[in-house]
Amino acid sequence: MARLGMVIDTTRCVGCMDCVVACKTENRVPEGFCRDWIATETRGTFPTPHLEIRSERCNQCDEPPCVSCCPTGASHVEPLGHTVQVSPDMCIGCKACLASCPYGARFIHPDGYASKCTFCLHRVKDGLLPACVSVCPTRCMHFGDLDDPGSEVSRLLASRNHHALLPEAGTGPRVFYLI
Ligand code: SF4
Ligand code: SF4
Ligand code: SF4
């Protein structure tokens, strides 16, 4: 069973936002909301600080508080790719999952249910890459099975320095940033 993850090379990201536009288009994300976004952070220390540009989204956590706090089971772990998903018809819009996510990855869709990045599971089922990964002009986004030591994402993590966001939150994020 694959455990899907994303590895993004921050040294190649130019902040063009093509990934954001592709996601909004592919997933019909309503006006005023987004499932992925670009963040910037100054990292490193004097005299060699640098500006890190990151494409961020739901981290598809291994220990997702958004799932354990959901009172209806709408938020769940999907067997395919071990990804965190939401069943809109089971969601009562209580926002418990929004409050529990340390990454601010979720929003309430105007139709009343919790929404977020799905790793484009509808595309992955058809053998396609997530929309964001497929359009990135610098090819800095990589996607695959973290449990397969021979996958591109595993080989990149084994060979390059990297970090994940808020590891201290204990959620086991599965989006990694090469530095
Ligand atoms: Fe960075 Fe690629 Fe997104 Fe452009 S499409 S902002 S290069 S991750
Ligand atoms: Fe849940 Fe937030 Fe982790 Fe995504 S990033 S799995 S919404 S806790
Ligand atoms: Fe579950 Fe929906 Fe409430 Fe989130 S808003 S905790 S998905 S019922």
XYZ file of C-alpha atoms and ligand atoms in Angstrom:
203
model
C 0.000 0.000 0.000
C 1.549 3.277 -1.106
C 2.057 6.128 1.331
C 1.988 9.131 -0.967
C 4.056 12.201 -0.275
C 5.434 15.284 -1.952
C 9.009 16.546 -2.126
C 9.519 20.137 -3.275
C 12.929 21.571 -4.148
C 12.933 25.082 -2.692
C 16.191 25.882 -4.494
C 14.314 25.637 -7.810
C 10.979 27.239 -6.912
C 10.601 30.682 -8.471
C 7.265 31.561 -6.865
C 5.447 31.743 -10.203
C 2.192 30.430 -8.645
C 1.448 28.163 -11.610
C 0.810 25.406 -9.030
C -1.810 27.561 -7.314
C -3.588 28.426 -10.565
C -3.516 24.783 -11.711
C -5.055 23.640 -8.422
C -7.800 26.255 -8.499
C -8.671 25.320 -12.062
C -8.469 21.544 -11.655
C -10.449 21.466 -8.415
C -12.834 24.361 -9.127
C -11.722 26.045 -5.900
C -14.186 28.873 -5.203
C -13.262 32.536 -5.396
C -11.521 33.734 -2.231
C -10.202 30.299 -1.188
C -7.196 28.171 -2.093
C -6.025 24.619 -1.517
C -2.370 25.520 -2.039
C -0.487 28.759 -1.647
C 3.024 30.262 -1.787
C 4.844 31.127 1.451
C 8.175 32.876 1.905
C 10.526 32.615 4.865
C 14.010 33.923 5.552
C 16.122 30.944 6.614
C 19.763 30.420 7.506
C 21.984 32.700 9.550
C 24.203 35.689 8.898
C 26.205 35.992 6.701
C 24.390 33.490 4.487
C 20.648 33.937 4.988
C 18.381 33.129 2.067
C 14.751 33.562 1.133
C 12.940 30.242 0.900
C 9.939 30.198 -1.422
C 7.552 27.325 -0.710
C 4.427 25.911 -2.305
C 2.335 24.796 0.691
C -0.807 22.672 1.090
C -2.307 20.001 3.350
C 0.610 17.899 4.587
C -1.346 14.630 4.381
C -0.207 13.904 7.931
C 0.534 10.400 9.201
C -1.176 11.276 12.524
C -3.896 13.682 11.364
C -5.707 15.515 14.180
C -8.308 16.602 11.628
C -9.380 12.960 11.331
C -9.308 12.049 15.016
C -11.385 15.119 15.999
C -14.061 14.761 13.308
C -17.356 13.807 14.996
C -18.989 12.308 11.904
C -16.202 10.407 10.162
C -16.344 12.823 7.214
C -12.599 13.368 7.560
C -10.943 10.011 7.027
C -7.839 8.247 5.767
C -8.352 6.857 2.288
C -6.675 3.472 1.636
C -5.404 4.711 -1.747
C -2.133 6.425 -0.959
C -2.982 6.609 2.757
C -4.245 10.150 2.117
C -6.518 12.303 4.294
C -9.799 13.044 2.547
C -13.208 14.585 3.302
C -16.609 13.103 2.379
C -18.703 16.270 1.790
C -22.019 14.462 2.283
C -20.986 13.392 5.823
C -19.638 16.804 6.856
C -21.769 19.005 9.141
C -19.466 22.035 8.835
C -18.623 22.123 12.546
C -15.053 23.386 11.845
C -13.407 21.111 14.445
C -10.960 19.955 11.767
C -10.127 23.541 10.823
C -9.285 24.288 14.457
C -7.160 21.146 14.829
C -4.969 21.593 11.733
C -1.704 23.319 12.676
C -1.123 24.264 9.031
C -4.320 26.165 8.313
C -4.831 23.857 5.368
C -8.628 23.693 5.504
C -11.520 26.003 4.775
C -15.287 25.710 4.713
C -16.495 25.539 1.125
C -19.387 27.938 0.388
C -21.554 24.814 0.004
C -21.003 24.083 3.727
C -18.388 21.338 3.975
C -14.700 21.241 4.920
C -12.330 21.334 1.963
C -8.597 21.130 1.370
C -5.921 19.646 -0.914
C -6.639 16.015 -1.804
C -3.293 15.328 -3.524
C -5.596 15.281 -6.593
C -6.589 11.718 -5.775
C -9.069 11.740 -8.679
C -6.107 12.221 -11.044
C -3.819 9.812 -9.183
C -6.471 7.087 -9.578
C -6.100 7.551 -13.348
C -2.312 7.337 -13.196
C -1.823 11.104 -13.449
C 0.204 13.443 -11.266
C -1.467 16.069 -9.057
C -2.311 19.151 -11.126
C 0.249 21.353 -9.345
C 3.074 18.884 -9.930
C 2.153 18.447 -13.579
C 2.413 22.164 -14.444
C 5.438 23.313 -12.409
C 7.724 24.928 -15.014
C 10.928 24.338 -13.027
C 10.071 20.687 -12.252
C 10.745 21.354 -8.583
C 7.768 19.298 -7.366
C 8.043 15.525 -6.979
C 5.318 13.079 -5.996
C 5.304 9.399 -5.136
C 5.411 6.570 -2.611
C 7.468 7.396 0.484
C 7.430 3.716 1.492
C 9.160 2.640 -1.730
C 12.899 3.133 -1.226
C 13.363 3.191 -5.003
C 10.845 5.970 -5.683
C 12.062 9.390 -6.778
C 10.737 11.025 -3.606
C 12.514 8.491 -1.369
C 15.779 8.855 -3.260
C 15.608 12.649 -3.041
C 14.977 12.544 0.713
C 17.866 10.099 1.168
C 20.312 12.241 -0.773
C 19.348 15.864 -0.029
C 18.974 18.003 3.081
C 15.318 18.722 3.729
C 12.799 19.863 6.279
C 9.092 19.585 6.917
C 6.780 22.172 8.436
C 6.088 22.215 12.189
C 7.465 18.736 12.960
C 7.054 19.662 16.630
C 3.278 19.488 16.170
C 3.659 15.705 16.005
C 1.351 15.225 13.026
C 3.907 13.515 10.785
C 3.710 15.822 7.743
C 4.339 14.184 4.349
C 5.229 17.269 2.321
C 8.986 17.792 2.440
C 11.112 20.720 1.300
C 14.593 20.213 -0.149
C 17.051 22.929 0.928
Fe 7.266 27.084 -7.326
Fe 6.665 25.266 -9.189
Fe 4.700 26.384 -7.752
Fe 6.002 27.850 -9.608
S 4.696 26.037 -10.002
S 5.488 28.492 -7.464
S 8.096 27.010 -9.439
S 6.336 25.048 -6.951
Fe -5.200 17.307 8.460
Fe -4.007 19.695 8.420
Fe -2.508 17.437 8.435
Fe -3.919 18.111 6.268
S -2.208 19.286 7.154
S -3.809 16.056 7.208
S -5.755 19.080 7.132
S -3.865 18.171 10.092
Fe -15.677 16.630 10.320
Fe -16.867 18.407 8.649
Fe -16.685 18.944 11.306
Fe -14.476 18.973 9.740
S -16.231 20.388 9.577
S -14.673 18.034 11.814
S -14.918 17.296 8.275
S -17.843 17.266 10.347
